[in-house]
Coordinates of C-alpha atoms and ligand atoms in Angstrom, one line a residue:
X238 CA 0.0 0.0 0.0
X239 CA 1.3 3.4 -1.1
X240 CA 1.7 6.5 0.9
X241 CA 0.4 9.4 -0.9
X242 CA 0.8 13.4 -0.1
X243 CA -1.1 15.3 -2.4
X244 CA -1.9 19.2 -1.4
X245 CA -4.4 21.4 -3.3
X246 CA -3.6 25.2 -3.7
X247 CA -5.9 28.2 -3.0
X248 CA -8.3 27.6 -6.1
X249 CA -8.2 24.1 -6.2
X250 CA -10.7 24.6 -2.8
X251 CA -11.7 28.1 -3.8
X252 CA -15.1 27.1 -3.3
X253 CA -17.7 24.8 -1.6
X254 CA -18.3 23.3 -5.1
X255 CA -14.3 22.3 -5.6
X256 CA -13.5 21.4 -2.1
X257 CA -16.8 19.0 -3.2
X258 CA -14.4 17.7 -6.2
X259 CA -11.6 17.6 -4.2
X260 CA -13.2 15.2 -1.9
X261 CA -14.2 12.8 -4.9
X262 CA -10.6 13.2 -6.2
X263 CA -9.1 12.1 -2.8
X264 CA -12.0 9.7 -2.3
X265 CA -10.8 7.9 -5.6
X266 CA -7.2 7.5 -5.0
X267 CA -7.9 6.2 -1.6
X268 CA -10.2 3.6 -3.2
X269 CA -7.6 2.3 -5.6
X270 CA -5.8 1.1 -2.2
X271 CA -3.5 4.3 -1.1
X272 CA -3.3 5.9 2.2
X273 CA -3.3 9.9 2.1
X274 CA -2.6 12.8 3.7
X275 CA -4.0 15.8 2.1
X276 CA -2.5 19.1 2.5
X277 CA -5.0 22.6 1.8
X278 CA -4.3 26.0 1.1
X279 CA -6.6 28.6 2.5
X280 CA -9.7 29.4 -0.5
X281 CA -8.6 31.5 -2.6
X282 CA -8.1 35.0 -1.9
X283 CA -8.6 34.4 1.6
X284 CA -5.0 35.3 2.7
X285 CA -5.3 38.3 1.0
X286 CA -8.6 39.0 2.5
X287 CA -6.9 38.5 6.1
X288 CA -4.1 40.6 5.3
X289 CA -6.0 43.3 4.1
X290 CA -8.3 43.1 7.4
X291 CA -4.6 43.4 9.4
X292 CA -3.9 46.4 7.7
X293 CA -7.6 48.5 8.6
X294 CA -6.9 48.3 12.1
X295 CA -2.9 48.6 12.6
X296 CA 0.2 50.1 10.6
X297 CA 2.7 47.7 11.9
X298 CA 0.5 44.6 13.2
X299 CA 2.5 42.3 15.0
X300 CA 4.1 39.5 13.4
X301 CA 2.8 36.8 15.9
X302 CA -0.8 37.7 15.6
X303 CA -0.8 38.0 11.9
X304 CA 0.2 34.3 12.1
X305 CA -2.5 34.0 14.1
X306 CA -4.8 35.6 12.2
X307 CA -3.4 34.1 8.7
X308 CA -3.1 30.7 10.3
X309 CA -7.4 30.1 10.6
X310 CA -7.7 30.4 6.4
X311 CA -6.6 27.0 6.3
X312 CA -8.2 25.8 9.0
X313 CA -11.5 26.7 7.7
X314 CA -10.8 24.8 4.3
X315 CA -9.3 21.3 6.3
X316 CA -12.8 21.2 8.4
X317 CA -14.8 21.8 4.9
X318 CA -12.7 18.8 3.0
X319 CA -13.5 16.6 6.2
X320 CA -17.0 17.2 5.7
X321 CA -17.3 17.0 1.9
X322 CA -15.0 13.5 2.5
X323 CA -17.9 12.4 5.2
X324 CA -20.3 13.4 2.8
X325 CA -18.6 11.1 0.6
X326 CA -18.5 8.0 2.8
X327 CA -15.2 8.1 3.9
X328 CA -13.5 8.2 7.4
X329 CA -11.0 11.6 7.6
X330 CA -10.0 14.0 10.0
X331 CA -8.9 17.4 9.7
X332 CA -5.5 18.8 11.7
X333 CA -4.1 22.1 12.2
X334 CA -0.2 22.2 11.8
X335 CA 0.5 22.5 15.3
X336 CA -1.5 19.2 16.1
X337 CA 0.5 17.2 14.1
X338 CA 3.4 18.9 15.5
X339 CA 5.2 20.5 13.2
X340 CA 7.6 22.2 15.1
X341 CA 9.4 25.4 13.6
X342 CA 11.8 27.7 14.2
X343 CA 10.2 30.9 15.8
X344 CA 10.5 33.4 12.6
X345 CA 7.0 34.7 12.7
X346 CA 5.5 34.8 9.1
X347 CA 8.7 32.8 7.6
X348 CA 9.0 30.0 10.3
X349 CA 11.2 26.9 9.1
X350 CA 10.1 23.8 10.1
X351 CA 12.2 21.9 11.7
X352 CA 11.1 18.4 12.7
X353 CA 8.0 16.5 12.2
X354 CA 6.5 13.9 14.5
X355 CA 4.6 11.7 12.1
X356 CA 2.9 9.5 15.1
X357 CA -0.1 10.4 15.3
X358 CA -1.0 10.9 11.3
X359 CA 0.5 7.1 11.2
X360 CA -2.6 5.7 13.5
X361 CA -5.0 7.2 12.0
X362 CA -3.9 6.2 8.5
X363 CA -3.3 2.9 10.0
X364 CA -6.9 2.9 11.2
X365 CA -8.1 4.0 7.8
X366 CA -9.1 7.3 8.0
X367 CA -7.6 10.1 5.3
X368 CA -5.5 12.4 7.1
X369 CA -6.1 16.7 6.1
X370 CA -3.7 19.0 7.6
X371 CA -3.5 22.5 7.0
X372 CA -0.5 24.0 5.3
X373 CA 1.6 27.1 5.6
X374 CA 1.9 27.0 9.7
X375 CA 3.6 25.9 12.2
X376 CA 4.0 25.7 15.8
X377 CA 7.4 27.0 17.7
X378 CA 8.7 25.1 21.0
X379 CA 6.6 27.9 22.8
X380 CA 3.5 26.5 21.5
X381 CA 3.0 29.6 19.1
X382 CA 1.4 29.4 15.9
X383 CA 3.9 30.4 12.9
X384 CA 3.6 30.6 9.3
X385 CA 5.8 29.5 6.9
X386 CA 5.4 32.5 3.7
X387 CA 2.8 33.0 1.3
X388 CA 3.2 29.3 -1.0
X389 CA 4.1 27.8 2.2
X390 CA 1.2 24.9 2.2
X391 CA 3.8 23.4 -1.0
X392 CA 6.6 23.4 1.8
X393 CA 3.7 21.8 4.3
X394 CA 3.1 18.6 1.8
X395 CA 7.1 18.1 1.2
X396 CA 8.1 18.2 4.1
X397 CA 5.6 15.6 5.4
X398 CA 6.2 13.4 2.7
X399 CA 9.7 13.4 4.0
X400 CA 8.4 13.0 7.6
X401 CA 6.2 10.4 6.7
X402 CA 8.6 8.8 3.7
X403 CA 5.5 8.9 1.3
X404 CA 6.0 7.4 -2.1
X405 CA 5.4 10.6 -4.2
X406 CA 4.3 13.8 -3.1
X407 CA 1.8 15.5 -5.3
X408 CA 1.0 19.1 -5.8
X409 CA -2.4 19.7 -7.9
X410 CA -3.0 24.0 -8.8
X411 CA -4.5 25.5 -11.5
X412 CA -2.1 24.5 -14.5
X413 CA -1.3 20.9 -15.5
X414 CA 2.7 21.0 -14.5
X415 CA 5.9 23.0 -14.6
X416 CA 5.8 24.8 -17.8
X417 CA 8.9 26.0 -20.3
X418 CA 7.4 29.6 -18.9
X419 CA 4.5 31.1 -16.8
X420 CA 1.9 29.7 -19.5
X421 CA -0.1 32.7 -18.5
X422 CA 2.1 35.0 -20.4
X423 CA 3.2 32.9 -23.2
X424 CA 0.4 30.4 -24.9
X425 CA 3.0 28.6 -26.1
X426 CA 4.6 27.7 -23.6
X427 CA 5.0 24.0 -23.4
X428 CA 4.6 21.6 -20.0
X429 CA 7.7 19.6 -19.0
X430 CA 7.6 15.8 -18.4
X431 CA 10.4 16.1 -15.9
X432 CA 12.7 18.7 -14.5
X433 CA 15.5 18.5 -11.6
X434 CA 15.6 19.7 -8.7
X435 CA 18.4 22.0 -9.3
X436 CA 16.4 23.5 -12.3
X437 CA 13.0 24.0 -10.6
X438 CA 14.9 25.1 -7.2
X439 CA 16.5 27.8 -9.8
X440 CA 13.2 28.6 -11.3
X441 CA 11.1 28.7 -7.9
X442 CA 14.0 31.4 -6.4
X443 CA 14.1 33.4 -10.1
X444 CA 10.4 34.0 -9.9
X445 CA 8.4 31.1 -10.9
X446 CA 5.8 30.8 -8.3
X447 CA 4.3 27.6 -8.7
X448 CA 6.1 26.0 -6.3
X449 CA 7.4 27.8 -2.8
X450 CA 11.4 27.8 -3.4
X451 CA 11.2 25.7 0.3
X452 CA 9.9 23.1 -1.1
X453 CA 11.9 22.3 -3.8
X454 CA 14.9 22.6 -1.3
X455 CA 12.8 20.0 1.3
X456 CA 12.2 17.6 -1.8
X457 CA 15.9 18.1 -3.3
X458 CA 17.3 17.2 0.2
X459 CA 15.3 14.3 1.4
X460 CA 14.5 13.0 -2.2
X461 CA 10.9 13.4 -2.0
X462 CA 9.4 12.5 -5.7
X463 CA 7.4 15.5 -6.5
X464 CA 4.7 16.3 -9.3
X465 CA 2.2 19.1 -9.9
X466 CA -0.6 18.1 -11.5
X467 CA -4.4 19.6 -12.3
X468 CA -6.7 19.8 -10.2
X469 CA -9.1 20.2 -12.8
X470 CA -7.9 17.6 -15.5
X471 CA -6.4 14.0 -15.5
X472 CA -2.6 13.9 -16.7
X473 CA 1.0 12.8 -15.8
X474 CA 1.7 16.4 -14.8
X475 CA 5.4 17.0 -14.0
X476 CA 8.0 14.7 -12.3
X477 CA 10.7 17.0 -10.6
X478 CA 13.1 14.3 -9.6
X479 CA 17.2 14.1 -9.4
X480 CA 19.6 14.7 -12.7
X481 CA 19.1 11.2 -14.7
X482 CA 22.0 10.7 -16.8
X483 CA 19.9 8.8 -19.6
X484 CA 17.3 11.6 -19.3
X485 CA 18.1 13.5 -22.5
X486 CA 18.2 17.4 -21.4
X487 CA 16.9 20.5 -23.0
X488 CA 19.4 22.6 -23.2
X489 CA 17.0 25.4 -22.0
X490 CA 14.2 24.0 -19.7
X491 CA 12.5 27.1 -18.6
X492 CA 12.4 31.3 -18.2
X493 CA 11.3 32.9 -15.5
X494 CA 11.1 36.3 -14.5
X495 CA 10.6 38.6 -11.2
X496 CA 8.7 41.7 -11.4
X497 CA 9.6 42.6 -7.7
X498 CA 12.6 44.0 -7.6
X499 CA 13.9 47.5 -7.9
X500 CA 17.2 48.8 -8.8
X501 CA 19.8 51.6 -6.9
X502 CA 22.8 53.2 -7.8
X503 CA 25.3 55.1 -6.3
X504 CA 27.3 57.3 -8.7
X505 CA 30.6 58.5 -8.5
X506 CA 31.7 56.4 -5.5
X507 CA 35.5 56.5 -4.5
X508 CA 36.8 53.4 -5.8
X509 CA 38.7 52.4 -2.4
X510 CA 39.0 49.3 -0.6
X511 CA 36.2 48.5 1.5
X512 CA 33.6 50.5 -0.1
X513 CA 31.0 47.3 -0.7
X514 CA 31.3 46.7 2.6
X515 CA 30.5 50.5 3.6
X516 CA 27.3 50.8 1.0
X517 CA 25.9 47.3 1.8
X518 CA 26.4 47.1 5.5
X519 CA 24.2 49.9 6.4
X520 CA 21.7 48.5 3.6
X521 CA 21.8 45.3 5.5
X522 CA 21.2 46.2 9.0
X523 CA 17.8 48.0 7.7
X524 CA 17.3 44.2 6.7
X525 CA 16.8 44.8 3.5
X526 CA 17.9 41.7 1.3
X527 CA 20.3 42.6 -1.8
X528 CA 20.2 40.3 -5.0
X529 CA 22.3 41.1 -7.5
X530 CA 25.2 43.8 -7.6
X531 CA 27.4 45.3 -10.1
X532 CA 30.3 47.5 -9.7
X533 CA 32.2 49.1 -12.5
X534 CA 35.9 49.6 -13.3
X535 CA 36.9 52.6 -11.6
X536 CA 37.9 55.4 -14.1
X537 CA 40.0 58.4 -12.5
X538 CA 39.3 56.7 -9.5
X539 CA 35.9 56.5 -8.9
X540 CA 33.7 53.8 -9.8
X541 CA 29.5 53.4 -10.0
X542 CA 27.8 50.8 -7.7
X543 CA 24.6 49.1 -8.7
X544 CA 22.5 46.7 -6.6
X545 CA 18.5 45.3 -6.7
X546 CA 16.1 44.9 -3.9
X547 CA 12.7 43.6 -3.3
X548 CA 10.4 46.7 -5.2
X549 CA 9.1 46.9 -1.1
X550 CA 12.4 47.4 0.2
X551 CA 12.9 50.4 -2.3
X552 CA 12.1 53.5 -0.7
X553 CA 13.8 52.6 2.5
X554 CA 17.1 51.5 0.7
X555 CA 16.7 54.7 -0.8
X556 CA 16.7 56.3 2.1
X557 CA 19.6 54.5 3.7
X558 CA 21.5 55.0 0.8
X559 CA 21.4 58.8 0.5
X560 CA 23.3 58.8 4.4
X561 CA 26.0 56.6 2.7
X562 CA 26.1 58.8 -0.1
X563 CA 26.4 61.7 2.1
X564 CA 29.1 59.5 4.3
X565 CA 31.3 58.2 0.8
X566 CA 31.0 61.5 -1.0
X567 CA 29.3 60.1 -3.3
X568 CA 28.3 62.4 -6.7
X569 CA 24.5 60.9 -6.8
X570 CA 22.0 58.5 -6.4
X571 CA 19.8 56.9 -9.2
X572 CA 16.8 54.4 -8.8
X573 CA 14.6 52.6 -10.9
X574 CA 11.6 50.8 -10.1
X575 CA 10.3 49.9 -13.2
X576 CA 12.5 47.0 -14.3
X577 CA 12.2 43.3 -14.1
X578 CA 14.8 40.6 -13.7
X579 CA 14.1 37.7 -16.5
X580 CA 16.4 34.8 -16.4
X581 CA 16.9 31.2 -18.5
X582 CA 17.5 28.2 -16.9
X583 CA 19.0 24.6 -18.2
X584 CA 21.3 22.5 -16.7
X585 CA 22.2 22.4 -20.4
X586 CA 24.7 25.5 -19.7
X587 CA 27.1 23.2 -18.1
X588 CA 28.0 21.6 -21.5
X589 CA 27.3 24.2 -24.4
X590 CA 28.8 27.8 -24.8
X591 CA 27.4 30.4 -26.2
X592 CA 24.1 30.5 -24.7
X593 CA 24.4 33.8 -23.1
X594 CA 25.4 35.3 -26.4
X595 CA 22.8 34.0 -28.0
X596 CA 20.4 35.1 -25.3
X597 CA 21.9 38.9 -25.9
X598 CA 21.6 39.0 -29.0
X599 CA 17.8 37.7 -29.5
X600 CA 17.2 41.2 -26.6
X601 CA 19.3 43.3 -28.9
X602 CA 17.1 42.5 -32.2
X603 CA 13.9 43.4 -30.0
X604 CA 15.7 47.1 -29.1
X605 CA 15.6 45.8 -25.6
X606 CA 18.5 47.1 -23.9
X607 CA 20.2 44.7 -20.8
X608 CA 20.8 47.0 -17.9
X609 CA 22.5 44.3 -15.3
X610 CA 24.0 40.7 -15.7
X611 CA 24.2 37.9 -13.7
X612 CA 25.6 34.1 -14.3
X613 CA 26.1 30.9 -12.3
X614 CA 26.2 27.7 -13.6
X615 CA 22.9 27.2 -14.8
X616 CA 21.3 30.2 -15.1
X617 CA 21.9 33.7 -17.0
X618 CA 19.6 36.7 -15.9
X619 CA 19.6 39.9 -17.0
X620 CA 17.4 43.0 -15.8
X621 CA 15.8 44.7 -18.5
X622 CA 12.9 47.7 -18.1
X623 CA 9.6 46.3 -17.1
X624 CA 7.7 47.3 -20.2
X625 CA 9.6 44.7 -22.3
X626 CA 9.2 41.9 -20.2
X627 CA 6.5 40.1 -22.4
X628 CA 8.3 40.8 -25.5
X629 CA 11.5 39.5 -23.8
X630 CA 10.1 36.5 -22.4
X631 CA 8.7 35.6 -25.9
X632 CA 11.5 36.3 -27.9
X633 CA 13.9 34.2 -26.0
X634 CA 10.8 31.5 -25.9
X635 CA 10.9 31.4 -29.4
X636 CA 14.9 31.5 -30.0
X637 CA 15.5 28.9 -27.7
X638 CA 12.6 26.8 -29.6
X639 CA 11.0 25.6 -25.9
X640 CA 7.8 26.1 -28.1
X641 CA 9.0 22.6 -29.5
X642 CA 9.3 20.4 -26.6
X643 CA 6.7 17.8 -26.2
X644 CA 5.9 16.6 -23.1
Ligands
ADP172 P1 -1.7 27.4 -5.9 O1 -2.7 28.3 -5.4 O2 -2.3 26.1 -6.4 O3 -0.6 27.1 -4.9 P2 0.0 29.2 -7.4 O4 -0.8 30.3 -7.9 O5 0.8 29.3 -6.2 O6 -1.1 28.0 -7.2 O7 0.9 28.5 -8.6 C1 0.4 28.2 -9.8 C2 0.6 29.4 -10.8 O8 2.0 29.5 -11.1 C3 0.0 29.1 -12.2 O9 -1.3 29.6 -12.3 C4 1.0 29.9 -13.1 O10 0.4 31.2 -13.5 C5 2.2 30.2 -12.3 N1 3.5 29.9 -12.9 C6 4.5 30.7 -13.0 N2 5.5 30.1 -13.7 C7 5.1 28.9 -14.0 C8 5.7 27.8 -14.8 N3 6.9 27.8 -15.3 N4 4.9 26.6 -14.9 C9 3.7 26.6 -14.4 N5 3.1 27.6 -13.7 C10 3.7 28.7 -13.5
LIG173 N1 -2.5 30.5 2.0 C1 -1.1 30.8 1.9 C2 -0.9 31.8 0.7 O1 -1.8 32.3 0.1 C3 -0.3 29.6 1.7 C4 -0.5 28.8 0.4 O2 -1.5 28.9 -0.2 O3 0.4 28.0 0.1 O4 0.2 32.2 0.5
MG174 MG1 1.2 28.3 -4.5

């Protein structure tokens, strides 16, 4: 008998109706002779709704009670997938994540879990019943509630999987798989068969949000199988598994792209040793996280420094940077907002050159023009202004032929 995880996102139970079809879907594999553990997001839009109620009666609501407050969304959907599974016939019971003691660190609104006690889910799938426990929270070694960052239900399923060694963990949303590119921008875009870890752990942290970036960590680490599939339709969805050598790769398997991030620069910076250190120390004691920098060669010794942050982050990095400015003697600041960071991905790049070239040049024929660039193994991204990013993404769709894969 097989051990199944399978979690279903924020529209998969976005109403009475779905969580209804949920319950027949869970009801079915249970009948071919698995036990589950179902996973729920909160109904879709709910978060939003609770974060928006946060925000009429406080400016800076405190991080404990908003995981309080964001905490009951999914415990109002694992009591409604009981009862539609009752309604069914079956035997299940419902669980918030502090029952079935997930313990995490105590990071209010981006707890890490940290151990699992799979006991007590064990004896009652021993005894028959389906299992539902509510994803994205947490519970620290104080007994508080914690959350674990908007997509956190994913992290939820993988890590019990792991927990509870489950043969495949399985992620149903509102697409049928891991696609060459959000297929909500591009209709081309193609779904994958498979994908590594290591891609889809790139394409999760670059801006594809179908999976949280967690997740794909938990699964890459404990070797959890993992698939996203429909909700809505039958299919084989997407395997992300480890790096089969017989598996022949794409050299490109997928684009993604952030449109939250902003970009600073400080102009006319002495070029001295030591002055990273002075610009992004004070940046990161405000806490504000840096992603990519760039420095120039210094010409007649001063040198321009340019760095992204999360678009949120922008106003107060602006502010932090002017005192540094003022400290370095700096000429001036410049920021921009509008940009986007759009990256390819393909564990391909280990083995052929000219892939970033080819990637420049397909921008340059569009008369987009590449303002920052940033390599590692198997990724190239490059920030380009936010009002080409759908013509970007479908260029480099199209050059790259991911319009061609069949799954
Ligand atoms: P859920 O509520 O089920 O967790 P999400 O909205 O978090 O669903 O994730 C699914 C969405 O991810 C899709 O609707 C799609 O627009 C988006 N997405 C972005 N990039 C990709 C990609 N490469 N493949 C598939 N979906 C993607
Ligand atoms: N409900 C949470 C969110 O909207 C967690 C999740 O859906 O995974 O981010
Ligand atoms: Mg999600």
């Amino acid at each position: 008998m097989a051990l199944i995880v399978q979690k279903y996102g924020g529209t998969s139970v976005g109403s009475p109706e779905r969580i209804s079809k949920v319950a027949e879907k869970v009801a079915k594999s249970y009948r071919e002779g698995n036990q589950i553990v179902v996973v729920v997001s909160a109904m879709s839009g709910e978060t939003n709704r609770l974060l928006n109620l946060a925000a009429e009666v406080s400016d800076r609501p405190s991080l404990r009670e908003m995981d309080v407050l964001l905490s009951t969304g999914e415990q109002v959907t694992i009591a409604l997938l009981c009862m539609a599974l009752h309604q069914a016939g079956m035997k299940a019971i419902s669980y918030t994540g502090g029952q079935v003691h997930i313990l995490t660190d105590n990071v209010h609104s981006k707890a890490r879990i940290k151990n699992i006690d799979g006991k007590k889910i064990r004896s009652d799938l021993e005894a028959g019943s389906i299992v539902v426990v509510a994803g994205f929270q947490g519970m620290d070694e104080s007994g508080n509630i914690t959350t674990l960052g908007r997509g956190g239900s994913d992290t939820t399923a993988v890590a019990l999987a792991a927990a509870l060694k489950a043969s495949e963990c399985q992620i149903y949303t509102d697409v049928d798989g891991v696609y060459t590119t959000d297929p909500r921008m591009v209709s081309d875009a193609r779904r994958l068969k498979t994908i590594t870890y290591e891609e889809m752990l790139e394409l999760a942290s670059l801006g594809a949000k179908v999976l949280q970036i967690r997740s794909v960590e938990f699964a890459s680490k404990f070797k959890v199988p993992l698939r996203v599939l429909s909700s809505f339709e039958e299919g084989e969805g997407t395997l992300i598994t480890s790096e089969d050598k017989n598996m022949e790769q794409a050299l490109i398997s997928g684009i993604a792209f952030n449109k939250d991030e902003a970009k600073l620069t400080l102009v006319g910076v002495p070029d001295q040793p030591g002055v990273a250190h002075r610009i992004l120390g004070p940046i990161g004691r405000a806490n504000i996280e840096v992603d990519m920098i760039i420095q120039n060669v210094g010409v007649d010794n001063t040198t321009d420094f340019t760095f992204t942050v999360h678009r949120n982050d922008y106003v107060q990095a602006m502010e932090v940077l002017e005192n540094v400015r003022q400290e370095l003697g700096a000429a001036s600041i410049a920021g921009d907002e509008k940009i986007v960071k759009l990256s390819l991905v393909g564990v391909g790049m280990r083995s052929h050159a000219g892939i970033a070239s080819t990637m420049f040049e397909t921008l340059a024929n569009e008369g987009i023009n590449i303002r920052m660039i940033s390599t590692s193994e198997i990724k190239i991204s490059v920030v380009i202004d936010e009002k080409y990013l759908e013509l970007g993404v479908r260029a480099l769709h199209s050059t790259f032929e991911l319009d061609q894969i069949s799954a």
